[in-house]
Coordinates of C-alpha atoms and ligand atoms in Angstrom, one line a residue:
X100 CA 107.0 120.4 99.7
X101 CA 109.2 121.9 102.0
X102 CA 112.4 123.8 102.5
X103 CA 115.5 122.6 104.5
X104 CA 117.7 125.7 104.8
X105 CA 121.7 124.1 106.4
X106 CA 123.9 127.3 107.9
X107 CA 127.7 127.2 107.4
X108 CA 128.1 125.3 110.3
X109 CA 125.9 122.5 109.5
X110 CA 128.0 122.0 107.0
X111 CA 131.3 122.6 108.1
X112 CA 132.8 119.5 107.4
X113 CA 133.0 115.9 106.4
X114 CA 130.8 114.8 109.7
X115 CA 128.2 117.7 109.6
X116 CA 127.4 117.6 106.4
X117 CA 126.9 113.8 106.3
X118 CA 124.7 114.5 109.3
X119 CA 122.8 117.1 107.3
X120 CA 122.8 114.4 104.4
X121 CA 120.7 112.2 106.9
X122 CA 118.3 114.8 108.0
X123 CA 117.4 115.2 104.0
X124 CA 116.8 111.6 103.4
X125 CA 114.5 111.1 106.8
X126 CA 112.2 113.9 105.2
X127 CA 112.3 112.7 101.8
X128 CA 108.4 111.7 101.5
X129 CA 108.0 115.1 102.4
X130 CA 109.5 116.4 99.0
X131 CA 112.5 118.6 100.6
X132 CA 114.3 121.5 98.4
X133 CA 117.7 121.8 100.4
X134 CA 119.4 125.6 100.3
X135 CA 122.8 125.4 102.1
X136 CA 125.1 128.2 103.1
X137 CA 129.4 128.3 102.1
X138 CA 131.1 126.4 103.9
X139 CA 131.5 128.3 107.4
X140 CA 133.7 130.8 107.4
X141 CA 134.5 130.9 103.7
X142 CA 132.1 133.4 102.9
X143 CA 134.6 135.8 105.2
X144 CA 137.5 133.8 103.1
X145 CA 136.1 135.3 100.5
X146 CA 135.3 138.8 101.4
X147 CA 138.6 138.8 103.2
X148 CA 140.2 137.7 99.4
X149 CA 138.5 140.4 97.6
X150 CA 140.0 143.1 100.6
X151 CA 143.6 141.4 99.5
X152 CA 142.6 141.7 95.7
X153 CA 141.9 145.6 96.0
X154 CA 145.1 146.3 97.9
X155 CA 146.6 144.5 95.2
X156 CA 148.5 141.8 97.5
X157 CA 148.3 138.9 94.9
X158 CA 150.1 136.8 97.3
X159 CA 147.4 136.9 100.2
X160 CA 144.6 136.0 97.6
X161 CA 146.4 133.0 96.6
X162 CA 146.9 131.5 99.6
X163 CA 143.4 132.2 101.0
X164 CA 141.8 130.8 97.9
X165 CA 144.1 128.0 98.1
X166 CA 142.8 127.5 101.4
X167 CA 139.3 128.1 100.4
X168 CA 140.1 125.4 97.7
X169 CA 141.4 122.2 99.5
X170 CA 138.9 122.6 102.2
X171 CA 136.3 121.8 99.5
X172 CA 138.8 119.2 98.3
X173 CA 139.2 117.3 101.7
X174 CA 135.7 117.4 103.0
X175 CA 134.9 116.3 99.2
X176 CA 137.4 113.4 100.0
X177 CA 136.3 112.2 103.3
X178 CA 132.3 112.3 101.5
X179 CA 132.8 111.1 98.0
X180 CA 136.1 109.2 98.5
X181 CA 134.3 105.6 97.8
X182 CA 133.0 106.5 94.3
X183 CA 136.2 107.8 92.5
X184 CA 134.3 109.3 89.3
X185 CA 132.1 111.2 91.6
X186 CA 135.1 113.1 93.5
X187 CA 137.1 113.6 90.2
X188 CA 133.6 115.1 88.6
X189 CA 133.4 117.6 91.6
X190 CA 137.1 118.8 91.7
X191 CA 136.8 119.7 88.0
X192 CA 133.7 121.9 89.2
X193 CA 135.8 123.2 91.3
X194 CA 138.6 123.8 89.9
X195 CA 136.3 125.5 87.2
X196 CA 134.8 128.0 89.9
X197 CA 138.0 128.9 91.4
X198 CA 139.7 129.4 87.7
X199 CA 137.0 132.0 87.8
X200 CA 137.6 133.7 91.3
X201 CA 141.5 134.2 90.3
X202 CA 140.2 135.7 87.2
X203 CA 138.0 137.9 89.1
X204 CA 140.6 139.0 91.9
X205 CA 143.3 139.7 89.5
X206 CA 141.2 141.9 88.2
X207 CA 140.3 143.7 91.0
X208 CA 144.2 143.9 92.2
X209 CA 144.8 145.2 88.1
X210 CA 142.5 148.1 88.6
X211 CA 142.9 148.5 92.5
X212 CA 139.3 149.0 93.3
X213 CA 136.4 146.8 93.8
X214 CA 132.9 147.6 92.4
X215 CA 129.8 146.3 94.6
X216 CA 128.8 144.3 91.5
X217 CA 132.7 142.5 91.5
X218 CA 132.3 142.0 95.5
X219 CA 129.2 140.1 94.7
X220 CA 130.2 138.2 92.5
X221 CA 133.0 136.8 94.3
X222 CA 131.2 136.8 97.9
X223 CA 128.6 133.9 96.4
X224 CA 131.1 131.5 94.8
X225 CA 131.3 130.0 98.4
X226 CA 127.7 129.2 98.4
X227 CA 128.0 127.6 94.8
X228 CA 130.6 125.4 96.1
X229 CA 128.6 124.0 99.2
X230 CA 126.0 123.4 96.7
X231 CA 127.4 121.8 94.3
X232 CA 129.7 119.5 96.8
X233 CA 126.4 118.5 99.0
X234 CA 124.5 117.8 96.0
X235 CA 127.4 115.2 95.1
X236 CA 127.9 114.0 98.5
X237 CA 124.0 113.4 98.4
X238 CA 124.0 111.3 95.3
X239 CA 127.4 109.3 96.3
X240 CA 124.6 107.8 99.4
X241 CA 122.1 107.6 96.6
X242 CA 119.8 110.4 97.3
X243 CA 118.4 111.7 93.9
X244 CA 120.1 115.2 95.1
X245 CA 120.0 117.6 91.9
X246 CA 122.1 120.8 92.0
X247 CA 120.2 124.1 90.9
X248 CA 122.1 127.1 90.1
X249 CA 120.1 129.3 92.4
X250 CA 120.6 132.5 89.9
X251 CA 118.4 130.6 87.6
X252 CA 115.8 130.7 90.0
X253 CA 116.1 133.6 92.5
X254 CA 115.8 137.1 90.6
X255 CA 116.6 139.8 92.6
X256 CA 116.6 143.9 91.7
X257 CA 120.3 145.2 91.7
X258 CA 121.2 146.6 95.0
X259 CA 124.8 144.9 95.1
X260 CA 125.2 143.0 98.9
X261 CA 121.6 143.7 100.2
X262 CA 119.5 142.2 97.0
X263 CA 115.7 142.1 96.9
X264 CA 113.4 139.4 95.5
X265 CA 112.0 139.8 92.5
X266 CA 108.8 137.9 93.7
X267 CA 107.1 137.8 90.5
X268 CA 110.0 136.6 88.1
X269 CA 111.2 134.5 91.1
X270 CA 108.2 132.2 91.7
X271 CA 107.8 131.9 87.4
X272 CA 111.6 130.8 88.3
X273 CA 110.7 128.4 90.6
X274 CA 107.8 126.7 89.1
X275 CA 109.9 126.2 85.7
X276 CA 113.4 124.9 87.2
X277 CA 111.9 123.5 90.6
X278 CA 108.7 121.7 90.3
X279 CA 109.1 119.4 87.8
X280 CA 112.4 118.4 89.2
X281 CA 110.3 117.4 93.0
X282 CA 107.6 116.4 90.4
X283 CA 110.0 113.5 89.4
X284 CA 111.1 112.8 93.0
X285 CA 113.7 114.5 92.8
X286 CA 115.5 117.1 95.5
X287 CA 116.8 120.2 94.1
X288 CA 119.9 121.5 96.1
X289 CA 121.1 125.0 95.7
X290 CA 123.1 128.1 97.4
X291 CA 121.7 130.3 99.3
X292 CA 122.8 133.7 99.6
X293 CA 123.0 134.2 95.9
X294 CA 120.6 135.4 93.4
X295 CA 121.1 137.0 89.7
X296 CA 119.4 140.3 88.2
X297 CA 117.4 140.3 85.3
X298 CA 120.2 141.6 82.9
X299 CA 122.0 138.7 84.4
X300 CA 124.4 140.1 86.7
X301 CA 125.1 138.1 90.2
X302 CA 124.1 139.7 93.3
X303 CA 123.8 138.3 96.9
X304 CA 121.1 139.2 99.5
X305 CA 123.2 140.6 102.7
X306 CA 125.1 138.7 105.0
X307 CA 123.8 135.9 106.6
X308 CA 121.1 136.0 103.6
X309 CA 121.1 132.4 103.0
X310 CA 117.7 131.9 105.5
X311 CA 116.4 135.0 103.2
X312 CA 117.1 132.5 100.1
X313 CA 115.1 129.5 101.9
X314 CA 112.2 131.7 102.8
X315 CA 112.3 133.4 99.3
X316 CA 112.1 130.0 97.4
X317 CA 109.8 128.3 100.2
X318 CA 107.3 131.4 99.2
X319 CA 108.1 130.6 95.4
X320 CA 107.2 127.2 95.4
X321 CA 104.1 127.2 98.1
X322 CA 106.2 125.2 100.5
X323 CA 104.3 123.6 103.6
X324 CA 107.1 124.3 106.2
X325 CA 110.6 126.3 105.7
X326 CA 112.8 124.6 108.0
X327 CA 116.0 126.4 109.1
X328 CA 118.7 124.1 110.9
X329 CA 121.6 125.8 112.5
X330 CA 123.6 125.3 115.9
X331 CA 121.3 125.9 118.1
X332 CA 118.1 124.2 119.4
X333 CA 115.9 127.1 118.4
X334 CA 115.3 130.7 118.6
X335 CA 116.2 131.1 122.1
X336 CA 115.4 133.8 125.1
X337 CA 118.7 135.3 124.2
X338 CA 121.7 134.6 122.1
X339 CA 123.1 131.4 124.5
X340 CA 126.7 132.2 123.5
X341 CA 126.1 135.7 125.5
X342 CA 123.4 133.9 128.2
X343 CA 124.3 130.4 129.0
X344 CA 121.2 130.3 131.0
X345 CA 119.0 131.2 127.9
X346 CA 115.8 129.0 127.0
X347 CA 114.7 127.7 124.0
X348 CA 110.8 129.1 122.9
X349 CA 108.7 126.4 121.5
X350 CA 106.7 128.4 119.4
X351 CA 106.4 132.5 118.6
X352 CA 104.6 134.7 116.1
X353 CA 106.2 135.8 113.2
X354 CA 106.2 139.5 114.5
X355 CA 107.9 138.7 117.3
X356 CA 110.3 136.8 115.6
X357 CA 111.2 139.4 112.7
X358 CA 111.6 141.8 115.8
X359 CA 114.0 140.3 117.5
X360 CA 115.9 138.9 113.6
X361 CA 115.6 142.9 113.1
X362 CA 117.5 143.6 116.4
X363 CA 120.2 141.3 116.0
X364 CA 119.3 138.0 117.3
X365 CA 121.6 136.3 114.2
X366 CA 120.1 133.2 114.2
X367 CA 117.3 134.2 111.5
X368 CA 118.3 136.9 108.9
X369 CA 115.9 140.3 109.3
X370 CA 114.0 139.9 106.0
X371 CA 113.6 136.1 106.4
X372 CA 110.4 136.6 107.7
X373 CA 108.6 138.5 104.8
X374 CA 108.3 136.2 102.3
X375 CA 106.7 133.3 104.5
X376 CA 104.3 135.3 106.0
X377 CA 103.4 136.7 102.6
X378 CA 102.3 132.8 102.0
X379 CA 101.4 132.4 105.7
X380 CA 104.2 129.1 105.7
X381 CA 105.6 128.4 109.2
X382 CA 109.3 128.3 110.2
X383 CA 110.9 126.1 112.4
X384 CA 114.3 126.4 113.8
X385 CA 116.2 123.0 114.4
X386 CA 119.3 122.1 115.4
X387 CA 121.3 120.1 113.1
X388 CA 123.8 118.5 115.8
X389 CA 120.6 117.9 118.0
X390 CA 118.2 116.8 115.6
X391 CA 115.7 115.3 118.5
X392 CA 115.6 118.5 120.2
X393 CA 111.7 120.1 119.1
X394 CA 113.5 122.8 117.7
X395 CA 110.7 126.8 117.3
X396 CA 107.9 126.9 115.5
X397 CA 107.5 130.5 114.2
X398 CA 104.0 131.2 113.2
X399 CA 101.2 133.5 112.8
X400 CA 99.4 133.2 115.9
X401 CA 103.0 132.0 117.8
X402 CA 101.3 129.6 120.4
X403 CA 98.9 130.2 123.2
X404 CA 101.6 132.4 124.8
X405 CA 100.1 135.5 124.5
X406 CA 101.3 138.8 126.2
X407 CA 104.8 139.7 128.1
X408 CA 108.2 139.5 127.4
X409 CA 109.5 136.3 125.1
X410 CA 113.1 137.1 124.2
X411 CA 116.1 140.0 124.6
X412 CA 118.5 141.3 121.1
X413 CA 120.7 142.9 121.3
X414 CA 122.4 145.3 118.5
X415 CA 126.0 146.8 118.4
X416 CA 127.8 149.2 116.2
X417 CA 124.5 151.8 116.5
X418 CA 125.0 155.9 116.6
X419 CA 122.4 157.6 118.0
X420 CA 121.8 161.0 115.8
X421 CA 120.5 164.2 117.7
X422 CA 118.7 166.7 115.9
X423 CA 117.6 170.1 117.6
X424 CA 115.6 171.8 115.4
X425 CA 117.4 175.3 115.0
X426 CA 114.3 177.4 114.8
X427 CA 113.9 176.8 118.2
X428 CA 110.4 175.6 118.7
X429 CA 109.1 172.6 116.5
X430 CA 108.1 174.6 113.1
X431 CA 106.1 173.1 111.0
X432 CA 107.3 170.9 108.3
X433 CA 110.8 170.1 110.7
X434 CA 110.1 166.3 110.8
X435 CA 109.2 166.1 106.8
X436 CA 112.3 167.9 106.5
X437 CA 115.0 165.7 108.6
X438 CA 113.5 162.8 107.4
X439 CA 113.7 164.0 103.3
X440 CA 117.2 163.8 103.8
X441 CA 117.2 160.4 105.5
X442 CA 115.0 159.4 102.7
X443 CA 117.3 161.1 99.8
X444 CA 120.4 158.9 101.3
X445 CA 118.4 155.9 101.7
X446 CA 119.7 155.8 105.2
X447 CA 117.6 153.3 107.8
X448 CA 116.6 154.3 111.0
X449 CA 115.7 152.1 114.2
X450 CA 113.9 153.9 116.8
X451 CA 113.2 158.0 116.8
X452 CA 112.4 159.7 119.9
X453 CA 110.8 163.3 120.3
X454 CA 110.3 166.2 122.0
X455 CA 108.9 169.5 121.3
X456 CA 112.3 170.9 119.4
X457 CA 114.0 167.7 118.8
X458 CA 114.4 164.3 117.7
X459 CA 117.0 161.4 118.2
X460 CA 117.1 158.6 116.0
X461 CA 119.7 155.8 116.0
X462 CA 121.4 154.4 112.7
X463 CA 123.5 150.8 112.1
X464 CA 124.9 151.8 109.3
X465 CA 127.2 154.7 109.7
X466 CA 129.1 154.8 106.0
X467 CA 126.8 158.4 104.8
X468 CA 126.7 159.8 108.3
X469 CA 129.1 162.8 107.3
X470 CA 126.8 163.3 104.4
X471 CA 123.9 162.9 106.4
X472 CA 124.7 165.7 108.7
X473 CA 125.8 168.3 106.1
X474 CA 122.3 167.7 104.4
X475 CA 121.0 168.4 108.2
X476 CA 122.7 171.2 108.5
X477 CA 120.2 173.9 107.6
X478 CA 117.6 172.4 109.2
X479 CA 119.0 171.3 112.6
X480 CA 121.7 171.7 114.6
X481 CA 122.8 167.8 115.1
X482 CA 125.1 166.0 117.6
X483 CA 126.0 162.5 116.9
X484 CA 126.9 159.5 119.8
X485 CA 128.6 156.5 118.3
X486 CA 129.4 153.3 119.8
X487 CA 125.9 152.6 121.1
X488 CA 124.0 149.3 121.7
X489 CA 120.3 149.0 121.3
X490 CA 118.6 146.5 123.9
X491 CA 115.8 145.2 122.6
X492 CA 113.0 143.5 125.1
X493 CA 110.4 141.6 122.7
X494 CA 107.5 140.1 123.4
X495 CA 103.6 140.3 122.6
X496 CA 101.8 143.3 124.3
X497 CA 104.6 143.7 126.4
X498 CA 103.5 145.9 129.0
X499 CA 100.5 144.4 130.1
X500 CA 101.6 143.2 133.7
X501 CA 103.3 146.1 135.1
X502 CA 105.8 144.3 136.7
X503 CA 107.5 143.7 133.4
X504 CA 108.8 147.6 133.5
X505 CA 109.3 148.0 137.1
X506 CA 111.2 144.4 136.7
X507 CA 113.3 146.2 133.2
X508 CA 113.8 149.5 135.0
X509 CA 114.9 147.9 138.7
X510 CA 117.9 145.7 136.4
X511 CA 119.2 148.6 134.7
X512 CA 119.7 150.7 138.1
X513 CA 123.3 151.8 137.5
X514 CA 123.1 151.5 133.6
X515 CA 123.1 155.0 132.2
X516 CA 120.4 154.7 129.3
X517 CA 120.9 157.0 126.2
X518 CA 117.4 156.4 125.1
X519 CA 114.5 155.0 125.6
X520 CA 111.7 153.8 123.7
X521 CA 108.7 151.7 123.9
X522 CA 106.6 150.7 120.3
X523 CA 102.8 151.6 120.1
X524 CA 102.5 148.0 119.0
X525 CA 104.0 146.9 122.2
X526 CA 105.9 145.1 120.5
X527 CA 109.2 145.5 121.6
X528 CA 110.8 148.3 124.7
X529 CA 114.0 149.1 123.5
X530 CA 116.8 150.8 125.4
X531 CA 120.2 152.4 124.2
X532 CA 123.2 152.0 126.2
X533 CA 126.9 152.4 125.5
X534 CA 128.6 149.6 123.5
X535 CA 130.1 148.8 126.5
X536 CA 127.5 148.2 129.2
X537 CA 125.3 146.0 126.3
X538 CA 126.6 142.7 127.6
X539 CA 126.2 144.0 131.4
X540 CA 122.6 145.2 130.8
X541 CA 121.4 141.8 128.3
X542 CA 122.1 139.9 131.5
X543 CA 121.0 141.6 134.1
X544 CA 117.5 142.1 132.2
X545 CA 117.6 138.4 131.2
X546 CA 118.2 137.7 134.8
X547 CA 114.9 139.9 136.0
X548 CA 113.0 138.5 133.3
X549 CA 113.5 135.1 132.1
X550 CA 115.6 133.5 135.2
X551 CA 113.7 135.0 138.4
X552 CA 110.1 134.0 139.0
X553 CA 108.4 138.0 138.7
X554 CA 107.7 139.1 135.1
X555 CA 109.2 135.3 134.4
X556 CA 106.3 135.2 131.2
X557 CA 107.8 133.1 128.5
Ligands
ADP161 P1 123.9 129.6 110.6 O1 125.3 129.5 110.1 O2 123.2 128.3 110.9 O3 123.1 130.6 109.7 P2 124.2 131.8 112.5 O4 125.5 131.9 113.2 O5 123.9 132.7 111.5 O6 124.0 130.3 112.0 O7 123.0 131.9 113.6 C1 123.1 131.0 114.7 C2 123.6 131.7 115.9 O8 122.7 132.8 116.3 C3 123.7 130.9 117.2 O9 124.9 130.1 117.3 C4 123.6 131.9 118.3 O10 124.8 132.2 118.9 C5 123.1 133.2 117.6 N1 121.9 133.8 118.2 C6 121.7 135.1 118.5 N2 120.5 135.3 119.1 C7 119.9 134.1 119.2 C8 118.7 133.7 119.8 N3 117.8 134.6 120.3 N4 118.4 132.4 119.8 C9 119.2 131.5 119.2 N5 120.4 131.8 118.7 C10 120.8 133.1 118.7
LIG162 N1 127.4 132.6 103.6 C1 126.7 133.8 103.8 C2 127.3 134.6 104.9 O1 128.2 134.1 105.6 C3 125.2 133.6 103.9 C4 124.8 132.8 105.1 O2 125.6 132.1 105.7 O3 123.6 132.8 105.4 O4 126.9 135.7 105.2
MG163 MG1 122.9 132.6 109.6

């Protein structure tokens, strides 16, 4: 078995998804599950509806659902247009799921506020949609696609918009709904993105979650290979939209590549990675609109690669916190203490630096930060920097030829550097600049490292 995860724009119309259609059926022997993503852009339709909805302008959520609505209906035209019963089937699905969406915005302009829960539930009707239009499109070429409601298989806890696997439930899911559908030769085609708790409310799993999905049910099922086809030809030396120049990497280890998914290199979602290493299944990134292309293999052992740099993130929208601990020298107990409170507010934090009487961390998420420095406040006396990039150099053991940091340190001459830190694990030398030198510093450290000959490792 494996899994073929399709992003939004692999499926952003008529052509792409037939394209994706044929990329299914040239892997059928292998017993494919397909997970798609919405549409693309239709999950920020959505999220974009519910924003309209809460402000109460009814007007505004009609038209973008409207929208939303025909560009299912044409790409469904263009697909299924030959087999008339098959197109009239899927537009009463449709019409059924966007019936609900009204009914679920009106509500939200009624009361004029929008609860997690609600968001969610509107947020993963674009991934139902996808599903159940490639799953027709699929069986109008006469592939034995079979649409799966993916909240009857993926149980998650209830954190509204970042959801968690409920591994246990989750693989009983699978093995119920799934298998015996591949069993019969069939390929199960569901949403990504989307998952239900066990009281049966719908969640989704993050933004950009629908890779989380394919690992999730990949690790459920004991696939062979989770294959994740988006717009690019792999996981690449940088994003190539920022880098031009940047260079695909044939193969990398899993910890690399959650590093660099972790520090904002989109084109895997952060917690993709757990599940299949929990199962030990490679990933390979492929390119749906270059499907010759070898795509990345991302395993345990990565290749014979071995040390030095392999790829650069980069992640915006970061506020570095400051906190001076204001019994003047380190007392015991200080660090437990800041980081209770982070704890408490179940705020995240990316890299921490010390020194004797203080400590800088840096935050992505900066929605409890007043809270967060109120709690703070008897402990520490703490200065906050917003608008900060983190730089993110990853690689295996790094460090180990010396030019890599004289090469990192020689690029960013002229770069003031907020801070500065450098894992145990080697793992990754991460650098925090304002949001406005990040594109200035990715290059020129992309330049030193992966377009000039020294420190040139990957
Ligand atoms: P999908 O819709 O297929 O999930 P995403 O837009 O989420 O696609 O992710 C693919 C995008 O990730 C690429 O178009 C690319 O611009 C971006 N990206 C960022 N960092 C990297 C990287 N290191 N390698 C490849 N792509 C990257
Ligand atoms: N459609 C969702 C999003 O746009 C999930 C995904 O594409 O992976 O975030
Ligand atoms: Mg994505």
């Amino acid at each position: 078995m494996i899994v073929i995860k399709f992003g939004g724009t692999s499926v952003g119309d008529a052509q792409r998804v037939a394209q994706a259609i044929d990329i299914v059926a040239a892997r059928q022997e292998r017993k494919p599950i397909v997970v798609v993503s919405a549409l693309a852009g239709v999950t920020n339709d959505l999220v974009a509806a519910s924003e309209a909805a809460r402000g109460g302008d009814i007007e505004r959520v009609n038209e973008i659902i409207s929208a939303v609505r025909q560009r299912h209906e044409d790409v469904a035209m263009r697909l299924v247009q030959q087999k008339f019963d098959f197109f009239e089937s899927f537009i009463r699905q449709l019409d059924k799921q966007i019936d609900q969406i009204h009914t679920i915005l009106h509500g939200i302009a009624l009361l004029g506020e929008i609860t997690p829960r609600a968001r969610d539930k509107v947020t993963g009707i674009g991934e139902k949609l996808s599903s159940v239009l490639f799953a027709y499109s699929m069986m109008m070429r006469a592939l034995p696609g079979e649409h799966v409601d993916s909240e009857e298989v993926v149980v998650t806890d209830a954190r509204f918009g970042e959801a968690a696997p409920l591994m246990d439930q989750t693989r009983a899911a699978a093995e119920r709904v799934l298998r015996p559908l591949v069993d019969r030769n069939l390929i199960p085609v569901m949403g990504g993105f989307i998952g239900r708790t066990c009281e049966g409310a719908a969640t989704t799993l993050g933004r950009g979650g629908s890779d989380y999905s394919a690992a999730i049910i990949g690790a459920s099922v004991g696939a062979e290979e989770i294959q994740i086809w988006t717009d690019v030809d792999g996981l690449m030396t940088c994003d190539p939209r920022l880098i031009p120049a940047a260079r695909v990497i044939d193969e990398i280890s899993y910890v690399e590549a959650a590093e660099l998914a972790w520090f904002g290199a989109k084109v895997l979602h952060p917690r993709t990675i757990a599940p299949a290493v929990a199962e030990r299944i490679p990933i390979r990134v492929l390119n749906t609109h270059n499907n010759a292309a070898a795509g990345t293999l991302i395993t345990e052992q990565g290749g014979t690669q071995g040390a030095g740099p392999r790829a650069i993130a980069v992640k915006r929208g970061v506020t570095i916190v400051h906190m001076t601990s204001n019994k003047m020298l380190g007392a015991h107990g200080f660090l437990a203490s800041l980081f209770a409170v982070f704890e408490a507010l179940e705020i995240s934090v990316d890299l921490i630096t010390t020194s004797e009487v203080s400590v800088s961390v840096t935050i992505d998420d900066p929605r409890n930060l007043p809270e967060l420095v109120r709690r703070l406040a008897p402990v520490a006396d703490v200065q906050t920097l917003a608008d900060r990039a983190i730089v993110a150099i990853v690689g295996r053991n790094l460090m180990r030829d010396s030019a890599v940091g004289a090469s990192v340190f020689e690029a960013m001459r002229g770069i003031p550097m907020s801070m500065f830190s450098l894992g145990m694990s080697g793992l990754n030398l991460s650098i925090v600049v304002d949001e406005t030198d990040a594109d200035r510093a990715v290059r020129t450290v992309h330049a030193a490292l992966f377009e000039a000959p020294v420190g040139a490792a990957q």
